[in-house]
Amino acid sequence: MRRNPAPAELEPVEAFCNTATHLHGEDEFARPETTSGWLRARGFPAAVAPAELAALTEARETVRAFLVERTSPEALDALNRLIHSVAGAPVVRPDGTLALRPAADGPVAEIVRTVLEALLRDGLTGRHAARLKACAAPECRWVFYDRAPSSNGLWCDMDVCGARHKMRAYRARTGTAARRDS
């Protein structure tokens, strides 16, 4: 995608969510080898049991669903359950930053806790609030940082997902799709 990456403090969330490119059917958590490469590149222990891949995928999709619809009761409940499963009460570090205490051990909990810390600390309030989003195209859902001054971006890439949406809307308005299919 063409958008600039999220600021460093939100990069863990963006990178974690974008391990799957639904538009192209790619998923770095689909196989142990690709998962290990992704983990190693981010300084995590590279060894994750194959059974834990499903937990990583579920955590990713929970965070992504929250970024799609932040006010959905279902998305909020799922995110809160995920937080509760890997993290205890938050603590403030000596440098004043927020950290989540471990509620569960293991590499998956550590990875997910790191992502959730970034989301809770920097993605919900302050200057980054509501700027980390998932593409509005249901077949895409790529996570991006919206740098528009009004923070009203919907598409990860206007030339791809935005253009597809515009073409579908045009065809629906003009009936082009119905005539073409006849």
Coordinates of C-alpha atoms in Angstrom, one line a residue:
M1 CA 0.0 0.0 0.0
R2 CA 1.2 3.5 -0.6
R3 CA 0.5 5.3 2.7
N4 CA 3.3 6.3 4.9
P5 CA 3.7 4.0 8.0
A6 CA 2.3 4.9 11.3
P7 CA 4.4 6.9 13.8
A8 CA 6.9 4.7 15.7
E9 CA 4.7 4.4 18.8
L10 CA 1.9 2.8 16.8
E11 CA 4.1 0.8 14.4
P12 CA 3.6 -2.4 16.5
V13 CA -0.1 -2.3 16.0
E14 CA 0.0 -1.5 12.3
A15 CA 2.7 -4.1 11.6
F16 CA 0.8 -6.8 13.7
C17 CA -2.5 -6.1 12.0
N18 CA -1.0 -6.0 8.5
T19 CA 0.5 -9.5 8.8
A20 CA -2.5 -10.5 6.7
T21 CA -3.2 -8.9 3.3
H22 CA -6.8 -10.1 2.7
L23 CA -6.9 -8.4 -0.7
H24 CA -4.1 -10.7 -1.9
G25 CA -4.9 -13.7 0.3
E26 CA -1.6 -13.5 2.1
D27 CA -1.1 -14.2 5.8
E28 CA 2.3 -14.2 7.6
F29 CA 0.7 -16.2 10.5
A30 CA -0.4 -19.0 8.2
R31 CA 2.8 -21.0 8.5
P32 CA 5.4 -21.4 11.2
E33 CA 8.2 -20.4 8.9
T34 CA 6.7 -17.0 7.9
T35 CA 5.6 -16.3 11.5
S36 CA 9.1 -17.0 12.8
G37 CA 10.6 -14.5 10.2
W38 CA 8.1 -11.8 11.2
L39 CA 8.7 -12.4 14.9
R40 CA 12.5 -12.4 14.5
A41 CA 12.4 -9.1 12.5
R42 CA 10.7 -7.5 15.4
G43 CA 12.9 -8.8 18.2
F44 CA 10.5 -11.4 19.5
P45 CA 11.4 -15.0 20.2
A46 CA 11.1 -16.7 16.8
A47 CA 9.8 -20.0 18.2
V48 CA 6.0 -20.1 18.3
A49 CA 4.3 -23.5 18.4
P50 CA 2.1 -24.3 15.4
A51 CA -0.9 -24.5 17.8
E52 CA -0.3 -20.9 18.8
L53 CA -0.6 -19.5 15.3
A54 CA -4.4 -19.6 15.7
A55 CA -4.2 -17.5 18.8
L56 CA -2.0 -14.9 17.1
T57 CA -4.4 -14.8 14.1
E58 CA -7.4 -14.4 16.4
A59 CA -5.7 -11.6 18.4
R60 CA -4.8 -9.8 15.1
E61 CA -8.4 -10.0 13.8
T62 CA -9.7 -8.8 17.2
V63 CA -7.6 -5.7 17.0
R64 CA -8.4 -5.1 13.4
A65 CA -12.2 -5.5 14.1
F66 CA -11.8 -2.9 16.8
L67 CA -10.1 -0.5 14.3
V68 CA -12.9 -1.0 11.8
E69 CA -15.6 -0.1 14.3
R70 CA -14.4 1.4 17.5
T71 CA -17.9 1.9 18.9
S72 CA -19.3 -1.5 18.2
P73 CA -20.3 -3.3 21.4
E74 CA -19.1 -6.6 19.9
A75 CA -15.7 -5.2 18.9
L76 CA -15.2 -3.5 22.3
D77 CA -16.2 -6.7 24.2
A78 CA -13.8 -8.8 22.1
L79 CA -10.9 -6.3 22.6
N80 CA -11.6 -6.2 26.4
R81 CA -11.6 -10.0 26.5
L82 CA -8.3 -10.1 24.6
I83 CA -6.7 -7.5 27.0
H84 CA -7.9 -9.5 30.0
S85 CA -6.5 -12.7 28.6
V86 CA -2.9 -11.5 28.3
A87 CA -2.6 -8.5 30.6
G88 CA -3.3 -7.7 34.2
A89 CA -3.7 -4.2 35.7
P90 CA -1.7 -1.5 33.9
V91 CA 1.4 0.0 35.7
V92 CA 3.2 3.2 35.2
R93 CA 6.9 2.8 34.5
P94 CA 9.5 5.2 36.1
D95 CA 9.7 7.1 32.8
G96 CA 5.9 7.8 33.0
T97 CA 4.8 5.4 30.2
L98 CA 2.1 2.8 30.6
A99 CA 2.9 -0.9 30.7
L100 CA 0.6 -3.9 31.0
R101 CA 1.4 -6.5 33.6
P102 CA 1.5 -10.1 32.3
A103 CA -1.6 -12.1 33.0
A104 CA -0.4 -15.0 30.9
D105 CA 3.1 -16.3 30.0
G106 CA 4.4 -17.4 26.6
P107 CA 5.5 -15.8 23.4
V108 CA 1.9 -15.2 22.1
A109 CA 0.9 -13.3 25.2
E110 CA 4.1 -11.2 25.1
I111 CA 3.6 -10.3 21.4
V112 CA -0.1 -9.4 21.9
R113 CA 0.7 -7.4 25.1
T114 CA 3.2 -5.3 23.2
V115 CA 0.6 -4.5 20.5
L116 CA -2.1 -3.8 23.1
E117 CA 0.2 -1.5 25.1
A118 CA 0.9 0.6 22.0
L119 CA -2.8 0.7 21.1
L120 CA -3.9 1.6 24.6
R121 CA -1.1 4.1 25.3
D122 CA -1.0 5.9 21.9
G123 CA -3.9 4.8 19.7
L124 CA -6.9 5.7 21.8
T125 CA -6.3 9.2 23.1
G126 CA -4.2 12.2 22.4
R127 CA -2.9 13.2 19.0
H128 CA -3.2 9.7 17.5
A129 CA -6.8 9.1 18.7
A130 CA -8.8 7.6 15.8
R131 CA -6.0 8.0 13.3
L132 CA -5.1 4.3 13.2
K133 CA -7.8 2.7 11.0
A134 CA -8.6 -0.3 9.0
C135 CA -9.5 0.2 5.3
A136 CA -13.3 0.6 4.8
A137 CA -13.2 -2.0 2.0
P138 CA -14.5 -5.2 3.6
E139 CA -12.3 -7.3 1.3
C140 CA -9.2 -5.4 2.3
R141 CA -9.1 -4.1 6.0
W142 CA -5.5 -3.1 5.7
V143 CA -4.5 -1.0 8.7
F144 CA -3.2 2.5 8.0
Y145 CA -2.4 5.7 9.8
D146 CA -4.7 8.5 8.6
R147 CA -2.6 11.6 8.1
A148 CA -5.3 13.8 6.7
P149 CA -5.8 17.0 8.7
S150 CA -9.5 16.1 9.3
S151 CA -8.7 12.5 10.0
N152 CA -11.5 11.4 7.6
G153 CA -9.7 8.9 5.4
L154 CA -11.5 5.7 4.7
W155 CA -9.3 3.8 2.2
C156 CA -5.8 2.4 2.6
D157 CA -5.1 3.5 -0.9
M158 CA -7.3 5.7 -2.9
D159 CA -6.0 4.3 -6.2
V160 CA -7.0 0.8 -5.2
C161 CA -9.8 0.5 -2.6
G162 CA -11.1 4.0 -3.0
A163 CA -11.3 3.6 -6.8
R164 CA -13.1 0.3 -6.5
H165 CA -15.6 1.8 -4.2
K166 CA -16.2 4.8 -6.5
M167 CA -16.6 2.5 -9.5
R168 CA -19.1 0.3 -7.6
A169 CA -21.1 3.4 -6.5
Y170 CA -21.1 4.7 -10.1
R171 CA -22.3 1.4 -11.5
A172 CA -25.0 1.2 -8.8
R173 CA -26.2 4.8 -9.6
T174 CA -26.1 4.4 -13.4
G175 CA -27.2 0.8 -13.6
T176 CA -24.1 0.0 -15.7
A177 CA -23.5 -3.3 -14.0
A178 CA -27.1 -4.5 -14.7
R179 CA -26.9 -3.7 -18.4
R180 CA -23.4 -5.1 -18.8
D181 CA -24.5 -8.4 -17.1
S182 CA -27.5 -8.8 -19.4

